[in-house]
mmCIF file of C-alpha atoms in Angstrom:
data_model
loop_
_atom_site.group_PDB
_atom_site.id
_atom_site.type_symbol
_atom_site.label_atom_id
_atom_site.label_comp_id
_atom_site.label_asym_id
_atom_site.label_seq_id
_atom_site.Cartn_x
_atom_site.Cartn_y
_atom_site.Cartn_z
ATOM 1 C CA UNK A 1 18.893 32.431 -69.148
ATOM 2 C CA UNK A 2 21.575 30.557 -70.679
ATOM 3 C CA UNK A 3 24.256 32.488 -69.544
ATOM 4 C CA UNK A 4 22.617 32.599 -66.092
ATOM 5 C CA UNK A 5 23.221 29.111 -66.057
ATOM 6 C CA UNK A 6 26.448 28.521 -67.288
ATOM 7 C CA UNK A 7 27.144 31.226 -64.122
ATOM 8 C CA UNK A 8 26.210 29.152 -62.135
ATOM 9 C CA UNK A 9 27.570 26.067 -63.687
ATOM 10 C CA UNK A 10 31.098 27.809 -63.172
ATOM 11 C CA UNK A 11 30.347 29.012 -60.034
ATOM 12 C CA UNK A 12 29.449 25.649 -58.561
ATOM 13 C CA UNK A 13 32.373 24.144 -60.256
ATOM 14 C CA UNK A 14 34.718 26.460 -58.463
ATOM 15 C CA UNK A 15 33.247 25.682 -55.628
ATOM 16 C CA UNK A 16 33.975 22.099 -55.756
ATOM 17 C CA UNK A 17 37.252 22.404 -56.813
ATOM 18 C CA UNK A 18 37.801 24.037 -53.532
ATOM 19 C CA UNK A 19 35.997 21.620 -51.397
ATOM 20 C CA UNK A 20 37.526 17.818 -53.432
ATOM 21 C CA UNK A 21 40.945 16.399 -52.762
ATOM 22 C CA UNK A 22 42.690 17.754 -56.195
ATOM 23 C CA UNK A 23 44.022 13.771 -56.864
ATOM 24 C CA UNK A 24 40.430 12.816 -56.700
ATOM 25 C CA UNK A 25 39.744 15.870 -59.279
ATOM 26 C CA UNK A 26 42.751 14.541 -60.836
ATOM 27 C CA UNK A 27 41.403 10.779 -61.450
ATOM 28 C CA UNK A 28 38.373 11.931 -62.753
ATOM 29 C CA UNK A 29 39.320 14.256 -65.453
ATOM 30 C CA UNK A 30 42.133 12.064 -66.409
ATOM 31 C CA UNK A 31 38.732 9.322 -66.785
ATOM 32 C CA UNK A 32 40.594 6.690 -64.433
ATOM 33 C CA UNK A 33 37.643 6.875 -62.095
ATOM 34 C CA UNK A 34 33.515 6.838 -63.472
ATOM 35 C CA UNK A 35 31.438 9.925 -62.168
ATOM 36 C CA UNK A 36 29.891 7.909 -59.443
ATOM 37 C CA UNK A 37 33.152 6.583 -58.452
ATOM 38 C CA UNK A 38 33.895 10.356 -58.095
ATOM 39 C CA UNK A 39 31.543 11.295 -56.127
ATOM 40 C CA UNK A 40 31.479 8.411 -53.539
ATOM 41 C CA UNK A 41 35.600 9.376 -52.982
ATOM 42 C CA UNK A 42 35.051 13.090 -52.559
ATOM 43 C CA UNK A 43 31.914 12.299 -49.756
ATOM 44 C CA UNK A 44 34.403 10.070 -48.002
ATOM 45 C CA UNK A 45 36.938 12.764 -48.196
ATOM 46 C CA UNK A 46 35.058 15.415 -47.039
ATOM 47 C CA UNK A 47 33.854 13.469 -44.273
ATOM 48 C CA UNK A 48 37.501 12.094 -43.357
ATOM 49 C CA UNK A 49 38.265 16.051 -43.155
ATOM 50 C CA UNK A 50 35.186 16.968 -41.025
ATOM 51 C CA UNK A 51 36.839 14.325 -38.608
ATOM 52 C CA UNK A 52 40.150 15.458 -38.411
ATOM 53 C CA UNK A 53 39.158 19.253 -38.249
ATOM 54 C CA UNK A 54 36.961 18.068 -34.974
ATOM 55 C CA UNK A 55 39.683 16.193 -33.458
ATOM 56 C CA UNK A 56 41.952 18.578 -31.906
ATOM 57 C CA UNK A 57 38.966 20.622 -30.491
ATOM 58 C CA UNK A 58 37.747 17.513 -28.380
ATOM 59 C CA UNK A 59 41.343 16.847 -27.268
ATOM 60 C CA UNK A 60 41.215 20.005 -26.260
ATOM 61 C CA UNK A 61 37.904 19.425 -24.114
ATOM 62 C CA UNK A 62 39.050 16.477 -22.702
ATOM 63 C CA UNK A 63 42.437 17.864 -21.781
ATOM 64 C CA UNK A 64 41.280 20.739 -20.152
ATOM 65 C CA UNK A 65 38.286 18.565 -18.174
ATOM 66 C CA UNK A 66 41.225 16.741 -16.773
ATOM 67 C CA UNK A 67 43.155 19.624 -15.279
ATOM 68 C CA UNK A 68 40.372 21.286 -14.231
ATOM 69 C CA UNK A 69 39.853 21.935 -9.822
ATOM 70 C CA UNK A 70 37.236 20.352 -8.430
ATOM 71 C CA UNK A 71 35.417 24.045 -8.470
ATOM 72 C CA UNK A 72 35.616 24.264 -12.243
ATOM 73 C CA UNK A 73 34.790 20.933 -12.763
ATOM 74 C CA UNK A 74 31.687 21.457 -10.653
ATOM 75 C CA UNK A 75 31.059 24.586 -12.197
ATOM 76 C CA UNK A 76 31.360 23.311 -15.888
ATOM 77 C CA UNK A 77 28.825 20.075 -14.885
ATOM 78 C CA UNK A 78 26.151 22.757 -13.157
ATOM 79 C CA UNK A 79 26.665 25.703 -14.926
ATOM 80 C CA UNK A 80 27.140 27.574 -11.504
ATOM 81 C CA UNK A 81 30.204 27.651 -8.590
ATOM 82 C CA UNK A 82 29.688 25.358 -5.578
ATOM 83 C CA UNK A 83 27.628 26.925 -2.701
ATOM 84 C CA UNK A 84 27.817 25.949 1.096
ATOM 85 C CA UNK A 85 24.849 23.357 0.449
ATOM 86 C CA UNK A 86 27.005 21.555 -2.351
ATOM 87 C CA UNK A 87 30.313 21.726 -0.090
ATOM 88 C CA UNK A 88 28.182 20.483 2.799
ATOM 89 C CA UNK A 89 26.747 17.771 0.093
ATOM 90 C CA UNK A 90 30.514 16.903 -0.270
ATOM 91 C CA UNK A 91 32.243 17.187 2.742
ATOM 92 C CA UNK A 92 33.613 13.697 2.421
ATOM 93 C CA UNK A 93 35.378 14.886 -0.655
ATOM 94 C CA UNK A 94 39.010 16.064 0.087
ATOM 95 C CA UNK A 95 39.247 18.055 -2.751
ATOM 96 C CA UNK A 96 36.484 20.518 -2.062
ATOM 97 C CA UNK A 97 38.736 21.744 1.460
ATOM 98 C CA UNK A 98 41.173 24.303 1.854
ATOM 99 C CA UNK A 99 44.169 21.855 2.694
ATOM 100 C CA UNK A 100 44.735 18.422 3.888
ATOM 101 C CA UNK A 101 45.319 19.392 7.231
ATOM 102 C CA UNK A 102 41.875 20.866 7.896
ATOM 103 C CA UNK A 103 39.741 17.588 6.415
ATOM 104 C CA UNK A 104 41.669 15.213 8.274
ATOM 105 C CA UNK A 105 41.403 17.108 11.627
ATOM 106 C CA UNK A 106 37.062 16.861 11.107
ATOM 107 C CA UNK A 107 36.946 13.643 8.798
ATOM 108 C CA UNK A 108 35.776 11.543 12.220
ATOM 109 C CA UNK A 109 32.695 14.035 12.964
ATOM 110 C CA UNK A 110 31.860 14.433 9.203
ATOM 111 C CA UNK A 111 28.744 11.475 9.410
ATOM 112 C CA UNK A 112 27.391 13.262 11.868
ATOM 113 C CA UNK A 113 27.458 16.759 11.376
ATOM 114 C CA UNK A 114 23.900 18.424 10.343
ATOM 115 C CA UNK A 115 23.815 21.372 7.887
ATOM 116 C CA UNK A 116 23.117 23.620 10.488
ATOM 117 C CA UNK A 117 26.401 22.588 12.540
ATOM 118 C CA UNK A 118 28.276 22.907 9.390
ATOM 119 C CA UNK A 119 27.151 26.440 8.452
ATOM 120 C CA UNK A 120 27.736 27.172 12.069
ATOM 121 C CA UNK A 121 31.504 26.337 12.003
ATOM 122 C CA UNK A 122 32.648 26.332 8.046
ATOM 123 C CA UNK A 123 32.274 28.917 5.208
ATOM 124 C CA UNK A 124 32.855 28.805 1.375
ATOM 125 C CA UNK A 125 34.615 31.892 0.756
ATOM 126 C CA UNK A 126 33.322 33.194 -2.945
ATOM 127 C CA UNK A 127 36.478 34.825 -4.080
ATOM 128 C CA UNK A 128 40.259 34.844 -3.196
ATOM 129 C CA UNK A 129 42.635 31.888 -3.532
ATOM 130 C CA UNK A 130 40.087 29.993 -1.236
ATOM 131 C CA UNK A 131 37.256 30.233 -3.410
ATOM 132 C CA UNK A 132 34.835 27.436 -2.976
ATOM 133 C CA UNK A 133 36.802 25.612 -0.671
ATOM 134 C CA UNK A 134 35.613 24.345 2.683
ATOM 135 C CA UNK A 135 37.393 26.117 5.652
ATOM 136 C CA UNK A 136 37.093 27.972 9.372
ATOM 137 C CA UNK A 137 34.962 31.132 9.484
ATOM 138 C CA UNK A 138 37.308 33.794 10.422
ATOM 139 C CA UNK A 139 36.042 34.458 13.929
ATOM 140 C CA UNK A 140 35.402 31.225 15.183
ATOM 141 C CA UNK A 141 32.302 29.218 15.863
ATOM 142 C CA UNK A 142 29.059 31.343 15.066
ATOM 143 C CA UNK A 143 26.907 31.055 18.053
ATOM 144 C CA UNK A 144 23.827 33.604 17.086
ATOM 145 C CA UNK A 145 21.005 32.387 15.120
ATOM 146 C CA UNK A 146 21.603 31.518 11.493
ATOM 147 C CA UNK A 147 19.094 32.691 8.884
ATOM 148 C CA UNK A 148 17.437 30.050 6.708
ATOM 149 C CA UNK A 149 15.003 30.597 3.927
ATOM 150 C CA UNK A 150 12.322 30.358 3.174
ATOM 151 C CA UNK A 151 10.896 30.021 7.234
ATOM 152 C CA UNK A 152 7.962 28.309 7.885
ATOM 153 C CA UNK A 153 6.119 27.552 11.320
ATOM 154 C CA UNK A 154 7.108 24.756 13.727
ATOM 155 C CA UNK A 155 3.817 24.360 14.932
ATOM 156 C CA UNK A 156 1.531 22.119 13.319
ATOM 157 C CA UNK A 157 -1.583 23.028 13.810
ATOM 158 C CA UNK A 158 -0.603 26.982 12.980
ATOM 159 C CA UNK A 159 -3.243 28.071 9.684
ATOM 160 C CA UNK A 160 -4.416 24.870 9.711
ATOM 161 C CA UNK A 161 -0.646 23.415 9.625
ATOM 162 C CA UNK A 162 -0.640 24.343 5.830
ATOM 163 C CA UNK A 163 2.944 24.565 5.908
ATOM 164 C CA UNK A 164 3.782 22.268 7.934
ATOM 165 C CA UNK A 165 4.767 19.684 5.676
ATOM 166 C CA UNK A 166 7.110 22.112 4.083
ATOM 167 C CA UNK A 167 8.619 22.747 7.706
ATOM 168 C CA UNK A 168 9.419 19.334 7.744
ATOM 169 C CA UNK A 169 11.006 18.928 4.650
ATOM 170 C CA UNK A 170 13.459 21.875 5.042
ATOM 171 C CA UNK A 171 13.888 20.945 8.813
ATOM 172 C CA UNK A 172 15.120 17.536 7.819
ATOM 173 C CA UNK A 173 17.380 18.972 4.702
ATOM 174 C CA UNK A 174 18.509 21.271 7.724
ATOM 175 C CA UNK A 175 18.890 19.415 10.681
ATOM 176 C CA UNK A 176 19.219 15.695 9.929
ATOM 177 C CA UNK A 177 23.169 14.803 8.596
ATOM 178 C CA UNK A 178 22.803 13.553 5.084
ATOM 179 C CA UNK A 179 25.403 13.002 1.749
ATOM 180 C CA UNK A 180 24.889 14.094 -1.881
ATOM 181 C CA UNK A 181 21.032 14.583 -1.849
ATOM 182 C CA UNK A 182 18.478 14.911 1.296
ATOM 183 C CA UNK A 183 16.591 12.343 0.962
ATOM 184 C CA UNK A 184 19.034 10.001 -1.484
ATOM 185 C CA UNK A 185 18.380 8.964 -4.997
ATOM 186 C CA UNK A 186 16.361 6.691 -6.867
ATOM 187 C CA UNK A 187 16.011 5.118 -10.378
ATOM 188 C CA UNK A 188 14.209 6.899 -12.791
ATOM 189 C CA UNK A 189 11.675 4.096 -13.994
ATOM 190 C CA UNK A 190 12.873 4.840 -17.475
ATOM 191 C CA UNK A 191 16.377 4.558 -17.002
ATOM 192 C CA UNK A 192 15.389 1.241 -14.883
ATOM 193 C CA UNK A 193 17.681 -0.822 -17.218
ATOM 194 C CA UNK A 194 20.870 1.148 -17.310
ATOM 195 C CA UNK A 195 22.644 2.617 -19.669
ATOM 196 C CA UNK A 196 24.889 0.936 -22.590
ATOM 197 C CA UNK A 197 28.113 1.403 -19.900
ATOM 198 C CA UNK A 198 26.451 -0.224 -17.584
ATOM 199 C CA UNK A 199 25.593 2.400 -15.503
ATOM 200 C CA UNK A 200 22.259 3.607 -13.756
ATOM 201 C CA UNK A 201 21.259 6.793 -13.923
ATOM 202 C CA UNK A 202 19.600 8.495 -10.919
ATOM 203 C CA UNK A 203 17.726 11.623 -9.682
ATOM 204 C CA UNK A 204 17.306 13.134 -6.682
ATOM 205 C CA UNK A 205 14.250 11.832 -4.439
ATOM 206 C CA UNK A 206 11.620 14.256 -3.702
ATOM 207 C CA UNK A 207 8.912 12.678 -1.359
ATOM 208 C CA UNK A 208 5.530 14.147 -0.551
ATOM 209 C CA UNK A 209 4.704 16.370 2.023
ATOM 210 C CA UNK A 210 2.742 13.589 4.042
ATOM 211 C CA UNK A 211 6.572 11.400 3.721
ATOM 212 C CA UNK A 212 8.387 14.798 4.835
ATOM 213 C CA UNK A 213 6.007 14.943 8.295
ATOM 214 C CA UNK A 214 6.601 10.890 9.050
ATOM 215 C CA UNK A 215 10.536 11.389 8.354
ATOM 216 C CA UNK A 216 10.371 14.313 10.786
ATOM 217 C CA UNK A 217 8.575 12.612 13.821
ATOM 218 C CA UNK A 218 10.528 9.957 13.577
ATOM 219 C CA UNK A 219 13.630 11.831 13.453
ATOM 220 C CA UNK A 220 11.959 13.823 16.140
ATOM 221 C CA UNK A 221 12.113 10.841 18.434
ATOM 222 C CA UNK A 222 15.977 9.564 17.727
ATOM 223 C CA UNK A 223 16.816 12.908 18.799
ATOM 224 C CA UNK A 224 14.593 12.563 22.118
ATOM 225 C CA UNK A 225 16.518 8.855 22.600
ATOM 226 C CA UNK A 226 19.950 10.771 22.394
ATOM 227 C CA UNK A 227 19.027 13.440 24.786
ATOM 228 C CA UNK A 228 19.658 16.150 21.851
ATOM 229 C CA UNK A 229 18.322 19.255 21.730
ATOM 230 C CA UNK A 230 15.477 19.396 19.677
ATOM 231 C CA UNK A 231 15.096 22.312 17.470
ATOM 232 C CA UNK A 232 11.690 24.751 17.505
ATOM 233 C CA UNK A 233 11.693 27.399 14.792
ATOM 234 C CA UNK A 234 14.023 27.464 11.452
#
């Protein structure tokens, strides 16, 4: 048993000598410095070391966050590339187009412009030196009908119109122009007082069904007013 011990006596000792600053070692074998003088000098140490040792690692981070494209920047925030929905989400932003050229000849009709219209005319290509960037489809203007999912009925009083407050929501994500979330954002009643920066944070609003159908008709109406055409089935 006592040899066990002074094993591990030695062992721990080498250990230490391999973790403390030698002059620190130095100080205390020498007696300059008391045992708990020691030991408060090494924990600094070791913690000044932990510090540096992290150091160039979130320079590193920070360096490459800065150089990053607006697609890897998205990608690295979301864990995923952009989509057409998120490039339709920020269409304002220059950096998610192809060129400069191409933004500023549709920056006047952006406000406007529905999802729908958007899909109709632009694509996000997913690979190639455009990938994720906001241009032309290759052929023009696609005319046909676009598939959406998922599809639900129009009509309201179709099985008892138990979709129909889903048709509404995705009809208004769809068909009713709108920037960086559907329906906007709101203040998490938590986060009501901000963070130590100052800022707010915010999540996405998701109203009820019964909000999605009001929304709707009354969109339904402004569309009626400007003589548009008013869409039937998604």
């Amino acid at each position: 048993e006592s040899s066990s011990t002074d094993n591990k006596t030695a062992a721990e000792g080498e250990k230490e000598k391999k973790v403390v600053n030698p002059e620190i070692r130095r100080l205390y074998d020498e007696g300059t410095i008391t045992q708990t003088e020691y030991e408060r000098m090494a924990a600094a140490d070791r913690m000044f070391e932990s510090e540096v040792a992290a150091a160039p690692a979130t320079f590193a981070v920070a360096k490459s966050s800065s150089t990053m494209s607006v697609e890897q920047q998205f990608e690295y925030n979301h864990g995923r590339r952009p989509d057409v929905y998120d490039a339709y989400a920020h269409r304002h932003d220059r950096r998610f187009w192809v060129n400069g050229r191409l933004y500023e000849a549709n920056v006047r009709t952006l406000d406007a412009v529905c999802l729908v219209e958007f899909c109709r005319k632009f694509t996000i290509p997913k690979k190639g030196a455009s990938e994720g960037k906001i241009k032309y489809h290759r052929h023009g203007v696609i005319t046909k009908k676009l598939q959406f999912h998922p599809e639900y009925s129009s009509d309201p009083t179709f099985e008892g119109g138990r979709d129909y407050g889903m048709y509404c929501r995705f009809a208004l994500v769809r068909y009713r122009p709108w920037v960086d979330a559907p329906f906007g954002r709101v203040v998490p009643e938590e986060d009501g007082g901000g963070g130590e920066s100052g800022t707010v944070a915010t999540a996405e609003y998701k109203p009820e069904e019964d909000e999605c159908i009001r929304q709707w008709r009354e969109y339904l109406l402004e569309l009626r007013e400007r003589m548009h055409l008013i869409p039937d089935v998604l």
